[in-house]
JSON list of C-alpha atoms in Angstrom, two decimals:
[
{"chain": "A", "resi": 1, "resn": "MET", "atom": "CA", "xyz": [-69.96, -17.51, -81.31]},
{"chain": "A", "resi": 2, "resn": "ILE", "atom": "CA", "xyz": [-71.05, -14.11, -81.99]},
{"chain": "A", "resi": 3, "resn": "GLU", "atom": "CA", "xyz": [-72.45, -12.72, -85.58]},
{"chain": "A", "resi": 4, "resn": "ILE", "atom": "CA", "xyz": [-70.13, -10.02, -87.14]},
{"chain": "A", "resi": 5, "resn": "LYS", "atom": "CA", "xyz": [-72.31, -7.90, -90.03]},
{"chain": "A", "resi": 6, "resn": "HIS", "atom": "CA", "xyz": [-70.67, -6.19, -92.94]},
{"chain": "A", "resi": 7, "resn": "GLY", "atom": "CA", "xyz": [-72.76, -5.24, -94.23]},
{"chain": "A", "resi": 8, "resn": "LYS", "atom": "CA", "xyz": [-75.56, -8.07, -95.83]},
{"chain": "A", "resi": 9, "resn": "ASN", "atom": "CA", "xyz": [-73.35, -10.11, -94.95]},
{"chain": "A", "resi": 10, "resn": "VAL", "atom": "CA", "xyz": [-73.17, -11.71, -91.68]},
{"chain": "A", "resi": 11, "resn": "ARG", "atom": "CA", "xyz": [-69.83, -14.43, -90.19]},
{"chain": "A", "resi": 12, "resn": "ARG", "atom": "CA", "xyz": [-69.40, -16.40, -87.14]},
{"chain": "A", "resi": 13, "resn": "SER", "atom": "CA", "xyz": [-66.79, -16.15, -84.62]},
{"chain": "A", "resi": 14, "resn": "LYS", "atom": "CA", "xyz": [-66.61, -19.18, -82.32]},
{"chain": "A", "resi": 15, "resn": "SER", "atom": "CA", "xyz": [-63.37, -17.70, -80.57]},
{"chain": "A", "resi": 16, "resn": "TRP", "atom": "CA", "xyz": [-62.08, -13.60, -80.21]},
{"chain": "A", "resi": 17, "resn": "ASP", "atom": "CA", "xyz": [-58.62, -14.61, -82.25]},
{"chain": "A", "resi": 18, "resn": "GLU", "atom": "CA", "xyz": [-60.95, -15.39, -84.50]},
{"chain": "A", "resi": 19, "resn": "LEU", "atom": "CA", "xyz": [-61.45, -11.65, -85.42]},
{"chain": "A", "resi": 20, "resn": "THR", "atom": "CA", "xyz": [-60.31, -8.81, -87.12]},
{"chain": "A", "resi": 21, "resn": "GLN", "atom": "CA", "xyz": [-58.16, -6.26, -85.03]},
{"chain": "A", "resi": 22, "resn": "SER", "atom": "CA", "xyz": [-61.46, -3.64, -85.93]},
{"chain": "A", "resi": 23, "resn": "GLU", "atom": "CA", "xyz": [-63.66, -6.14, -84.98]},
{"chain": "A", "resi": 24, "resn": "LEU", "atom": "CA", "xyz": [-62.04, -7.51, -81.54]},
{"chain": "A", "resi": 25, "resn": "LEU", "atom": "CA", "xyz": [-61.04, -2.87, -81.18]},
{"chain": "A", "resi": 26, "resn": "GLU", "atom": "CA", "xyz": [-65.25, -2.61, -81.64]},
{"chain": "A", "resi": 27, "resn": "VAL", "atom": "CA", "xyz": [-65.66, -5.28, -78.80]},
{"chain": "A", "resi": 28, "resn": "PHE", "atom": "CA", "xyz": [-63.72, -3.94, -76.43]},
{"chain": "A", "resi": 29, "resn": "ARG", "atom": "CA", "xyz": [-65.50, -0.31, -77.64]},
{"chain": "A", "resi": 30, "resn": "VAL", "atom": "CA", "xyz": [-68.82, -1.61, -77.18]},
{"chain": "A", "resi": 31, "resn": "MET", "atom": "CA", "xyz": [-68.21, -3.37, -73.75]},
{"chain": "A", "resi": 32, "resn": "ASN", "atom": "CA", "xyz": [-66.45, -0.19, -72.49]},
{"chain": "A", "resi": 33, "resn": "ALA", "atom": "CA", "xyz": [-69.42, 2.19, -73.12]},
{"chain": "A", "resi": 34, "resn": "PRO", "atom": "CA", "xyz": [-71.63, 2.81, -70.82]},
{"chain": "A", "resi": 35, "resn": "TRP", "atom": "CA", "xyz": [-74.27, 3.23, -72.83]},
{"chain": "A", "resi": 36, "resn": "TYR", "atom": "CA", "xyz": [-74.79, -0.11, -75.18]},
{"chain": "A", "resi": 37, "resn": "ASP", "atom": "CA", "xyz": [-77.33, -2.29, -73.45]},
{"chain": "A", "resi": 38, "resn": "SER", "atom": "CA", "xyz": [-75.32, -4.65, -70.68]},
{"chain": "A", "resi": 39, "resn": "THR", "atom": "CA", "xyz": [-77.13, -7.67, -71.64]},
{"chain": "A", "resi": 40, "resn": "SER", "atom": "CA", "xyz": [-74.92, -6.72, -75.15]},
{"chain": "A", "resi": 41, "resn": "ARG", "atom": "CA", "xyz": [-71.88, -6.33, -73.27]},
{"chain": "A", "resi": 42, "resn": "LEU", "atom": "CA", "xyz": [-71.73, -9.19, -71.03]},
{"chain": "A", "resi": 43, "resn": "GLU", "atom": "CA", "xyz": [-71.90, -11.34, -73.45]},
{"chain": "A", "resi": 44, "resn": "LEU", "atom": "CA", "xyz": [-69.32, -9.81, -75.00]},
{"chain": "A", "resi": 45, "resn": "SER", "atom": "CA", "xyz": [-66.89, -10.08, -71.53]},
{"chain": "A", "resi": 46, "resn": "LYS", "atom": "CA", "xyz": [-68.31, -14.04, -71.38]},
{"chain": "A", "resi": 47, "resn": "PHE", "atom": "CA", "xyz": [-67.33, -14.31, -75.67]},
{"chain": "A", "resi": 48, "resn": "LEU", "atom": "CA", "xyz": [-63.68, -13.23, -74.39]},
{"chain": "A", "resi": 49, "resn": "ASP", "atom": "CA", "xyz": [-63.70, -15.36, -71.67]},
{"chain": "A", "resi": 50, "resn": "GLN", "atom": "CA", "xyz": [-64.55, -18.17, -73.43]},
{"chain": "A", "resi": 51, "resn": "LYS", "atom": "CA", "xyz": [-60.78, -18.72, -75.35]},
{"chain": "A", "resi": 52, "resn": "ARG", "atom": "CA", "xyz": [-58.00, -16.60, -72.17]},
{"chain": "A", "resi": 53, "resn": "GLU", "atom": "CA", "xyz": [-54.77, -19.07, -74.09]},
{"chain": "A", "resi": 54, "resn": "THR", "atom": "CA", "xyz": [-54.07, -18.11, -78.05]},
{"chain": "A", "resi": 55, "resn": "ASN", "atom": "CA", "xyz": [-50.45, -17.25, -80.18]},
{"chain": "A", "resi": 56, "resn": "ARG", "atom": "CA", "xyz": [-52.20, -15.00, -82.03]},
{"chain": "A", "resi": 57, "resn": "PHE", "atom": "CA", "xyz": [-51.17, -11.25, -82.02]},
{"chain": "A", "resi": 58, "resn": "VAL", "atom": "CA", "xyz": [-55.18, -9.95, -83.12]},
{"chain": "A", "resi": 59, "resn": "ILE", "atom": "CA", "xyz": [-53.59, -6.21, -82.96]},
{"chain": "A", "resi": 60, "resn": "GLN", "atom": "CA", "xyz": [-51.71, -5.47, -86.22]},
{"chain": "A", "resi": 61, "resn": "HIS", "atom": "CA", "xyz": [-52.64, -1.79, -86.21]},
{"chain": "A", "resi": 62, "resn": "ILE", "atom": "CA", "xyz": [-54.03, 1.04, -84.81]},
{"chain": "A", "resi": 63, "resn": "ALA", "atom": "CA", "xyz": [-54.55, 4.02, -86.14]},
{"chain": "A", "resi": 64, "resn": "VAL", "atom": "CA", "xyz": [-55.71, 7.47, -84.62]},
{"chain": "A", "resi": 65, "resn": "TYR", "atom": "CA", "xyz": [-56.73, 9.20, -87.94]},
{"chain": "A", "resi": 66, "resn": "PRO", "atom": "CA", "xyz": [-60.32, 8.54, -89.91]},
{"chain": "A", "resi": 67, "resn": "GLU", "atom": "CA", "xyz": [-58.26, 6.68, -92.28]},
{"chain": "A", "resi": 68, "resn": "MET", "atom": "CA", "xyz": [-56.78, 3.42, -91.96]},
{"chain": "A", "resi": 69, "resn": "LYS", "atom": "CA", "xyz": [-54.16, 2.24, -94.33]},
{"chain": "A", "resi": 70, "resn": "THR", "atom": "CA", "xyz": [-53.76, -1.79, -94.70]},
{"chain": "A", "resi": 71, "resn": "ILE", "atom": "CA", "xyz": [-49.87, -3.70, -94.36]},
{"chain": "A", "resi": 72, "resn": "GLU", "atom": "CA", "xyz": [-48.44, -7.12, -93.63]},
{"chain": "A", "resi": 73, "resn": "LYS", "atom": "CA", "xyz": [-51.21, -9.20, -91.94]},
{"chain": "A", "resi": 74, "resn": "TRP", "atom": "CA", "xyz": [-47.87, -10.27, -89.85]},
{"chain": "A", "resi": 75, "resn": "ALA", "atom": "CA", "xyz": [-46.93, -6.89, -89.26]},
{"chain": "A", "resi": 76, "resn": "VAL", "atom": "CA", "xyz": [-47.99, -4.74, -86.29]},
{"chain": "A", "resi": 77, "resn": "PHE", "atom": "CA", "xyz": [-48.16, -1.08, -86.08]},
{"chain": "A", "resi": 78, "resn": "LEU", "atom": "CA", "xyz": [-50.21, 2.02, -84.09]},
{"chain": "A", "resi": 79, "resn": "ARG", "atom": "CA", "xyz": [-50.72, 5.01, -85.71]},
{"chain": "A", "resi": 80, "resn": "LEU", "atom": "CA", "xyz": [-50.26, 8.10, -83.70]},
{"chain": "A", "resi": 81, "resn": "LYS", "atom": "CA", "xyz": [-51.81, 11.24, -84.00]},
{"chain": "A", "resi": 82, "resn": "ASN", "atom": "CA", "xyz": [-47.93, 12.77, -85.27]},
{"chain": "A", "resi": 83, "resn": "GLY", "atom": "CA", "xyz": [-47.91, 10.17, -87.48]},
{"chain": "A", "resi": 84, "resn": "MET", "atom": "CA", "xyz": [-44.96, 8.00, -86.44]},
{"chain": "A", "resi": 85, "resn": "ARG", "atom": "CA", "xyz": [-46.34, 4.55, -86.56]},
{"chain": "A", "resi": 86, "resn": "LEU", "atom": "CA", "xyz": [-44.90, 1.75, -83.59]},
{"chain": "A", "resi": 87, "resn": "TYR", "atom": "CA", "xyz": [-44.51, -2.24, -84.87]},
{"chain": "A", "resi": 88, "resn": "GLY", "atom": "CA", "xyz": [-45.42, -4.93, -81.98]},
{"chain": "A", "resi": 89, "resn": "PRO", "atom": "CA", "xyz": [-44.83, -8.67, -81.63]},
{"chain": "A", "resi": 90, "resn": "GLU", "atom": "CA", "xyz": [-45.03, -11.11, -83.84]},
{"chain": "A", "resi": 91, "resn": "ASP", "atom": "CA", "xyz": [-47.12, -14.22, -83.01]},
{"chain": "A", "resi": 92, "resn": "GLY", "atom": "CA", "xyz": [-45.60, -16.29, -80.11]},
{"chain": "A", "resi": 93, "resn": "PHE", "atom": "CA", "xyz": [-43.63, -13.58, -78.62]},
{"chain": "A", "resi": 94, "resn": "LYS", "atom": "CA", "xyz": [-41.14, -15.43, -81.83]},
{"chain": "A", "resi": 95, "resn": "ASN", "atom": "CA", "xyz": [-39.43, -11.45, -82.16]},
{"chain": "A", "resi": 96, "resn": "VAL", "atom": "CA", "xyz": [-39.49, -10.66, -78.78]},
{"chain": "A", "resi": 97, "resn": "THR", "atom": "CA", "xyz": [-35.73, -10.42, -76.56]},
{"chain": "A", "resi": 98, "resn": "MET", "atom": "CA", "xyz": [-35.41, -11.36, -73.19]},
{"chain": "A", "resi": 99, "resn": "GLY", "atom": "CA", "xyz": [-34.92, -8.00, -72.19]},
{"chain": "A", "resi": 100, "resn": "GLU", "atom": "CA", "xyz": [-37.88, -6.71, -74.20]},
{"chain": "A", "resi": 101, "resn": "PHE", "atom": "CA", "xyz": [-39.90, -9.25, -72.23]},
{"chain": "A", "resi": 102, "resn": "LEU", "atom": "CA", "xyz": [-38.64, -8.19, -68.50]},
{"chain": "A", "resi": 103, "resn": "PHE", "atom": "CA", "xyz": [-39.62, -4.59, -69.59]},
{"chain": "A", "resi": 104, "resn": "ALA", "atom": "CA", "xyz": [-42.64, -5.46, -70.66]},
{"chain": "A", "resi": 105, "resn": "ASP", "atom": "CA", "xyz": [-43.71, -7.92, -68.01]},
{"chain": "A", "resi": 106, "resn": "THR", "atom": "CA", "xyz": [-42.95, -6.03, -65.69]},
{"chain": "A", "resi": 107, "resn": "TYR", "atom": "CA", "xyz": [-44.80, -3.20, -66.27]},
{"chain": "A", "resi": 108, "resn": "TYR", "atom": "CA", "xyz": [-47.29, -5.21, -66.95]},
{"chain": "A", "resi": 109, "resn": "PHE", "atom": "CA", "xyz": [-48.05, -6.80, -63.92]},
{"chain": "A", "resi": 110, "resn": "ALA", "atom": "CA", "xyz": [-47.19, -3.30, -62.62]},
{"chain": "A", "resi": 111, "resn": "TYR", "atom": "CA", "xyz": [-50.38, -2.66, -64.10]},
{"chain": "A", "resi": 112, "resn": "ALA", "atom": "CA", "xyz": [-52.82, -5.18, -63.29]},
{"chain": "A", "resi": 113, "resn": "ARG", "atom": "CA", "xyz": [-51.13, -4.18, -59.81]},
{"chain": "A", "resi": 114, "resn": "ASP", "atom": "CA", "xyz": [-51.71, -0.47, -59.75]},
{"chain": "A", "resi": 115, "resn": "LYS", "atom": "CA", "xyz": [-54.17, 0.00, -62.01]},
{"chain": "A", "resi": 116, "resn": "ASN", "atom": "CA", "xyz": [-51.39, 3.29, -63.29]},
{"chain": "A", "resi": 117, "resn": "PRO", "atom": "CA", "xyz": [-52.52, 4.27, -66.95]},
{"chain": "A", "resi": 118, "resn": "GLU", "atom": "CA", "xyz": [-48.27, 5.09, -66.52]},
{"chain": "A", "resi": 119, "resn": "GLN", "atom": "CA", "xyz": [-47.87, 1.56, -66.27]},
{"chain": "A", "resi": 120, "resn": "LEU", "atom": "CA", "xyz": [-50.04, 0.74, -68.93]},
{"chain": "A", "resi": 121, "resn": "ASN", "atom": "CA", "xyz": [-48.59, 3.09, -71.51]},
{"chain": "A", "resi": 122, "resn": "LYS", "atom": "CA", "xyz": [-45.37, 2.30, -70.59]},
{"chain": "A", "resi": 123, "resn": "PHE", "atom": "CA", "xyz": [-46.44, -1.07, -70.87]},
{"chain": "A", "resi": 124, "resn": "ILE", "atom": "CA", "xyz": [-47.29, -0.61, -74.92]},
{"chain": "A", "resi": 125, "resn": "ALA", "atom": "CA", "xyz": [-44.23, 1.65, -75.20]},
{"chain": "A", "resi": 126, "resn": "THR", "atom": "CA", "xyz": [-41.43, -1.54, -74.84]},
{"chain": "A", "resi": 127, "resn": "LEU", "atom": "CA", "xyz": [-43.39, -4.06, -77.14]},
{"chain": "A", "resi": 128, "resn": "PHE", "atom": "CA", "xyz": [-44.10, -1.07, -79.97]},
{"chain": "A", "resi": 129, "resn": "ARG", "atom": "CA", "xyz": [-41.36, 0.11, -82.03]},
{"chain": "A", "resi": 130, "resn": "PRO", "atom": "CA", "xyz": [-40.53, 2.24, -85.11]},
{"chain": "A", "resi": 131, "resn": "ARG", "atom": "CA", "xyz": [-39.75, 0.15, -88.40]},
{"chain": "A", "resi": 132, "resn": "ARG", "atom": "CA", "xyz": [-35.68, -0.03, -88.78]},
{"chain": "A", "resi": 133, "resn": "LYS", "atom": "CA", "xyz": [-34.39, 1.98, -90.71]},
{"chain": "A", "resi": 134, "resn": "LYS", "atom": "CA", "xyz": [-32.09, -0.44, -92.28]},
{"chain": "A", "resi": 135, "resn": "TYR", "atom": "CA", "xyz": [-34.77, -3.40, -92.18]},
{"chain": "A", "resi": 136, "resn": "ARG", "atom": "CA", "xyz": [-34.37, -5.64, -95.03]},
{"chain": "A", "resi": 137, "resn": "LYS", "atom": "CA", "xyz": [-36.51, -8.66, -95.65]},
{"chain": "A", "resi": 138, "resn": "GLY", "atom": "CA", "xyz": [-36.02, -12.28, -93.88]},
{"chain": "A", "resi": 139, "resn": "ASN", "atom": "CA", "xyz": [-34.47, -9.52, -90.73]},
{"chain": "A", "resi": 140, "resn": "ARG", "atom": "CA", "xyz": [-36.30, -11.67, -87.20]},
{"chain": "A", "resi": 141, "resn": "ASP", "atom": "CA", "xyz": [-37.61, -8.15, -86.32]},
{"chain": "A", "resi": 142, "resn": "VAL", "atom": "CA", "xyz": [-38.62, -4.90, -88.14]},
{"chain": "A", "resi": 143, "resn": "ARG", "atom": "CA", "xyz": [-38.69, -3.35, -85.07]},
{"chain": "A", "resi": 144, "resn": "GLU", "atom": "CA", "xyz": [-35.49, -1.32, -84.24]},
{"chain": "A", "resi": 145, "resn": "ASP", "atom": "CA", "xyz": [-33.26, -2.46, -81.45]},
{"chain": "A", "resi": 146, "resn": "PHE", "atom": "CA", "xyz": [-35.17, -2.06, -78.29]},
{"chain": "A", "resi": 147, "resn": "ASN", "atom": "CA", "xyz": [-34.45, 0.25, -76.01]},
{"chain": "A", "resi": 148, "resn": "GLU", "atom": "CA", "xyz": [-35.47, 0.90, -72.51]},
{"chain": "A", "resi": 149, "resn": "THR", "atom": "CA", "xyz": [-33.86, 5.03, -72.15]},
{"chain": "A", "resi": 150, "resn": "LEU", "atom": "CA", "xyz": [-36.09, 5.55, -75.07]},
{"chain": "A", "resi": 151, "resn": "ILE", "atom": "CA", "xyz": [-39.83, 4.17, -72.76]},
{"chain": "A", "resi": 152, "resn": "PRO", "atom": "CA", "xyz": [-40.54, 6.99, -71.68]},
{"chain": "A", "resi": 153, "resn": "GLY", "atom": "CA", "xyz": [-40.68, 9.07, -74.07]},
{"chain": "A", "resi": 154, "resn": "ARG", "atom": "CA", "xyz": [-42.87, 7.05, -76.35]},
{"chain": "A", "resi": 155, "resn": "SER", "atom": "CA", "xyz": [-44.85, 6.24, -73.52]},
{"chain": "A", "resi": 156, "resn": "MET", "atom": "CA", "xyz": [-46.07, 10.07, -73.71]},
{"chain": "A", "resi": 157, "resn": "LEU", "atom": "CA", "xyz": [-46.58, 9.03, -77.21]},
{"chain": "A", "resi": 158, "resn": "ILE", "atom": "CA", "xyz": [-48.69, 6.26, -76.23]},
{"chain": "A", "resi": 159, "resn": "GLU", "atom": "CA", "xyz": [-51.50, 8.57, -74.45]},
{"chain": "A", "resi": 160, "resn": "LYS", "atom": "CA", "xyz": [-53.43, 9.41, -77.24]},
{"chain": "A", "resi": 161, "resn": "LEU", "atom": "CA", "xyz": [-54.42, 5.90, -78.65]},
{"chain": "A", "resi": 162, "resn": "ILE", "atom": "CA", "xyz": [-58.50, 4.93, -77.52]},
{"chain": "A", "resi": 163, "resn": "PRO", "atom": "CA", "xyz": [-58.55, 3.98, -75.16]},
{"chain": "A", "resi": 164, "resn": "GLU", "atom": "CA", "xyz": [-60.84, 0.62, -76.57]},
{"chain": "A", "resi": 165, "resn": "ALA", "atom": "CA", "xyz": [-56.43, -0.03, -78.06]},
{"chain": "A", "resi": 166, "resn": "ARG", "atom": "CA", "xyz": [-54.42, -0.08, -74.97]},
{"chain": "A", "resi": 167, "resn": "LEU", "atom": "CA", "xyz": [-57.08, -2.64, -73.53]},
{"chain": "A", "resi": 168, "resn": "ALA", "atom": "CA", "xyz": [-56.97, -5.09, -76.49]},
{"chain": "A", "resi": 169, "resn": "ILE", "atom": "CA", "xyz": [-53.23, -4.71, -76.65]},
{"chain": "A", "resi": 170, "resn": "LEU", "atom": "CA", "xyz": [-53.32, -5.49, -73.02]},
{"chain": "A", "resi": 171, "resn": "PHE", "atom": "CA", "xyz": [-56.49, -8.59, -73.01]},
{"chain": "A", "resi": 172, "resn": "ASN", "atom": "CA", "xyz": [-53.57, -10.27, -76.48]},
{"chain": "A", "resi": 173, "resn": "TYR", "atom": "CA", "xyz": [-50.67, -9.81, -74.58]},
{"chain": "A", "resi": 174, "resn": "GLY", "atom": "CA", "xyz": [-51.80, -11.92, -71.66]},
{"chain": "A", "resi": 175, "resn": "ALA", "atom": "CA", "xyz": [-53.72, -14.56, -73.16]},
{"chain": "A", "resi": 176, "resn": "VAL", "atom": "CA", "xyz": [-49.71, -14.51, -75.40]},
{"chain": "A", "resi": 177, "resn": "ARG", "atom": "CA", "xyz": [-47.91, -15.18, -72.17]},
{"chain": "A", "resi": 178, "resn": "LYS", "atom": "CA", "xyz": [-50.92, -17.60, -70.98]},
{"chain": "A", "resi": 179, "resn": "ASP", "atom": "CA", "xyz": [-50.26, -19.75, -74.33]},
{"chain": "A", "resi": 180, "resn": "MET", "atom": "CA", "xyz": [-46.44, -19.33, -73.29]},
{"chain": "A", "resi": 181, "resn": "CYS", "atom": "CA", "xyz": [-46.70, -20.75, -70.79]},
{"chain": "A", "resi": 182, "resn": "LYS", "atom": "CA", "xyz": [-47.56, -23.66, -71.11]},
{"chain": "A", "resi": 183, "resn": "LYS", "atom": "CA", "xyz": [-43.90, -24.27, -73.34]},
{"chain": "A", "resi": 184, "resn": "PHE", "atom": "CA", "xyz": [-41.88, -24.68, -69.65]},
{"chain": "A", "resi": 185, "resn": "THR", "atom": "CA", "xyz": [-43.94, -25.88, -67.42]},
{"chain": "A", "resi": 186, "resn": "HIS", "atom": "CA", "xyz": [-41.37, -25.98, -64.05]},
{"chain": "A", "resi": 187, "resn": "LEU", "atom": "CA", "xyz": [-41.41, -22.23, -64.37]},
{"chain": "A", "resi": 188, "resn": "PHE", "atom": "CA", "xyz": [-44.26, -21.65, -64.86]},
{"chain": "A", "resi": 189, "resn": "PRO", "atom": "CA", "xyz": [-45.89, -24.99, -63.01]},
{"chain": "A", "resi": 190, "resn": "VAL", "atom": "CA", "xyz": [-49.46, -25.23, -63.28]},
{"chain": "A", "resi": 191, "resn": "ARG", "atom": "CA", "xyz": [-51.35, -25.21, -59.82]},
{"chain": "A", "resi": 192, "resn": "GLU", "atom": "CA", "xyz": [-53.47, -27.65, -58.66]},
{"chain": "A", "resi": 193, "resn": "LYS", "atom": "CA", "xyz": [-57.13, -27.82, -58.64]},
{"chain": "A", "resi": 194, "resn": "THR", "atom": "CA", "xyz": [-56.43, -29.21, -54.94]},
{"chain": "A", "resi": 195, "resn": "GLN", "atom": "CA", "xyz": [-54.82, -26.32, -54.16]},
{"chain": "A", "resi": 196, "resn": "PRO", "atom": "CA", "xyz": [-56.41, -22.87, -52.38]},
{"chain": "A", "resi": 197, "resn": "VAL", "atom": "CA", "xyz": [-56.21, -20.23, -54.30]},
{"chain": "A", "resi": 198, "resn": "ASP", "atom": "CA", "xyz": [-54.03, -18.01, -53.44]},
{"chain": "A", "resi": 199, "resn": "ASN", "atom": "CA", "xyz": [-54.52, -14.10, -52.07]},
{"chain": "A", "resi": 200, "resn": "LYS", "atom": "CA", "xyz": [-51.87, -12.35, -52.30]},
{"chain": "A", "resi": 201, "resn": "PRO", "atom": "CA", "xyz": [-51.22, -9.44, -53.78]},
{"chain": "A", "resi": 202, "resn": "ILE", "atom": "CA", "xyz": [-49.70, -9.51, -57.65]},
{"chain": "A", "resi": 203, "resn": "SER", "atom": "CA", "xyz": [-45.50, -10.12, -57.19]},
{"chain": "A", "resi": 204, "resn": "LEU", "atom": "CA", "xyz": [-43.56, -8.04, -59.90]},
{"chain": "A", "resi": 205, "resn": "PRO", "atom": "CA", "xyz": [-41.63, -10.83, -61.32]},
{"chain": "A", "resi": 206, "resn": "GLU", "atom": "CA", "xyz": [-37.81, -10.87, -61.40]},
{"chain": "A", "resi": 207, "resn": "TRP", "atom": "CA", "xyz": [-36.70, -11.70, -64.62]},
{"chain": "A", "resi": 208, "resn": "HIS", "atom": "CA", "xyz": [-33.05, -10.17, -63.91]},
{"chain": "A", "resi": 209, "resn": "LYS", "atom": "CA", "xyz": [-31.99, -12.67, -60.94]},
{"chain": "A", "resi": 210, "resn": "TRP", "atom": "CA", "xyz": [-32.81, -15.29, -63.72]},
{"chain": "A", "resi": 211, "resn": "MET", "atom": "CA", "xyz": [-30.60, -13.52, -66.46]},
{"chain": "A", "resi": 212, "resn": "TRP", "atom": "CA", "xyz": [-27.48, -12.91, -64.26]},
{"chain": "A", "resi": 213, "resn": "ASN", "atom": "CA", "xyz": [-27.59, -16.88, -63.65]},
{"chain": "A", "resi": 214, "resn": "LEU", "atom": "CA", "xyz": [-27.89, -16.57, -67.17]},
{"chain": "A", "resi": 215, "resn": "ALA", "atom": "CA", "xyz": [-24.83, -15.13, -67.48]},
{"chain": "A", "resi": 216, "resn": "ASP", "atom": "CA", "xyz": [-21.75, -16.03, -68.07]},
{"chain": "A", "resi": 217, "resn": "GLY", "atom": "CA", "xyz": [-18.92, -13.84, -65.63]},
{"chain": "A", "resi": 218, "resn": "ASN", "atom": "CA", "xyz": [-21.19, -11.98, -64.22]},
{"chain": "A", "resi": 219, "resn": "THR", "atom": "CA", "xyz": [-20.65, -8.76, -66.50]},
{"chain": "A", "resi": 220, "resn": "ASP", "atom": "CA", "xyz": [-22.72, -5.77, -68.39]},
{"chain": "A", "resi": 221, "resn": "GLU", "atom": "CA", "xyz": [-21.70, -6.99, -71.42]},
{"chain": "A", "resi": 222, "resn": "ASP", "atom": "CA", "xyz": [-22.80, -10.85, -70.29]},
{"chain": "A", "resi": 223, "resn": "PHE", "atom": "CA", "xyz": [-26.22, -9.89, -68.89]},
{"chain": "A", "resi": 224, "resn": "ASP", "atom": "CA", "xyz": [-26.87, -7.14, -72.65]},
{"chain": "A", "resi": 225, "resn": "LYS", "atom": "CA", "xyz": [-25.93, -10.69, -74.17]},
{"chain": "A", "resi": 226, "resn": "VAL", "atom": "CA", "xyz": [-29.10, -12.33, -72.75]},
{"chain": "A", "resi": 227, "resn": "ALA", "atom": "CA", "xyz": [-30.23, -9.42, -73.19]},
{"chain": "A", "resi": 228, "resn": "ARG", "atom": "CA", "xyz": [-30.52, -9.31, -76.73]},
{"chain": "A", "resi": 229, "resn": "SER", "atom": "CA", "xyz": [-31.76, -12.79, -77.07]},
{"chain": "A", "resi": 230, "resn": "LEU", "atom": "CA", "xyz": [-34.83, -14.35, -78.43]},
{"chain": "A", "resi": 231, "resn": "CYS", "atom": "CA", "xyz": [-36.93, -14.54, -74.89]},
{"chain": "A", "resi": 232, "resn": "LEU", "atom": "CA", "xyz": [-38.38, -18.09, -76.09]},
{"chain": "A", "resi": 233, "resn": "ASN", "atom": "CA", "xyz": [-34.78, -19.30, -76.10]},
{"chain": "A", "resi": 234, "resn": "ILE", "atom": "CA", "xyz": [-33.78, -17.60, -72.39]},
{"chain": "A", "resi": 235, "resn": "LEU", "atom": "CA", "xyz": [-36.83, -19.42, -71.24]},
{"chain": "A", "resi": 236, "resn": "SER", "atom": "CA", "xyz": [-36.43, -22.24, -72.47]},
{"chain": "A", "resi": 237, "resn": "LYS", "atom": "CA", "xyz": [-32.98, -22.74, -70.83]},
{"chain": "A", "resi": 238, "resn": "ILE", "atom": "CA", "xyz": [-33.97, -21.00, -67.13]},
{"chain": "A", "resi": 239, "resn": "ASP", "atom": "CA", "xyz": [-36.53, -23.75, -67.91]},
{"chain": "A", "resi": 240, "resn": "ASP", "atom": "CA", "xyz": [-34.23, -26.54, -68.16]},
{"chain": "A", "resi": 241, "resn": "LEU", "atom": "CA", "xyz": [-31.93, -24.87, -65.02]},
{"chain": "A", "resi": 242, "resn": "ILE", "atom": "CA", "xyz": [-35.40, -24.90, -62.75]},
{"chain": "A", "resi": 243, "resn": "LYS", "atom": "CA", "xyz": [-35.39, -29.05, -63.45]},
{"chain": "A", "resi": 244, "resn": "ASP", "atom": "CA", "xyz": [-31.97, -29.57, -63.12]},
{"chain": "A", "resi": 245, "resn": "SER", "atom": "CA", "xyz": [-32.57, -28.12, -59.44]},
{"chain": "A", "resi": 246, "resn": "LYS", "atom": "CA", "xyz": [-34.91, -29.99, -58.69]},
{"chain": "A", "resi": 247, "resn": "ASN", "atom": "CA", "xyz": [-33.28, -33.21, -60.25]},
{"chain": "A", "resi": 248, "resn": "LYS", "atom": "CA", "xyz": [-30.18, -32.64, -57.80]},
{"chain": "A", "resi": 249, "resn": "LYS", "atom": "CA", "xyz": [-32.47, -32.35, -55.01]},
{"chain": "A", "resi": 250, "resn": "ARG", "atom": "CA", "xyz": [-34.39, -35.76, -55.16]}
]
């Protein structure tokens, strides 16, 4: 538990996903600032470790300008130096397509393996996109449709984001991903406590293989249909395929 002070007001928070966006960013700023007391930074690290799973995206917007503008609570966006706003995923990946998840997850693990900032920028550029031009209330996604060809150019803009914002998004994604994995026990089996820890190098996900398996007819058009579908639906189908395969082997 930590105490957050706003003037004379004090609020206690049991877990990091109860924090506001600005509070979580402040946590990461302090943790990554060597001039702060090492004991305080260690306590903040322990506070984050207390809860490694959540379905909530705490980050709602990041601004590089001094002023901060309020938007709808459910919408997430980054405000870059050129004034562009990029909106991010909803809680629990509810509006993330399988194609988007494929690229985001690949960049996520690539950064975990290589610690290359370019991979981190591409990871964020995959998830955060401009608002669609003809957005109507009730649409499943406020963001424009995912287009992988725009990732390299947009990732160059992401370089302008403050470090604590990039780290907070990375951390938040990992926590939401862990929470999501619990829904698909065959696709993401839980390692038994008696099993030895695997110290092999991090391997990148091979989601495209499963997507081709689900693509009826195995044509590019069929693959695109899978890629445009919501990732939670596709992951559920993949989980069922693995379950059926295990049952047949019995």
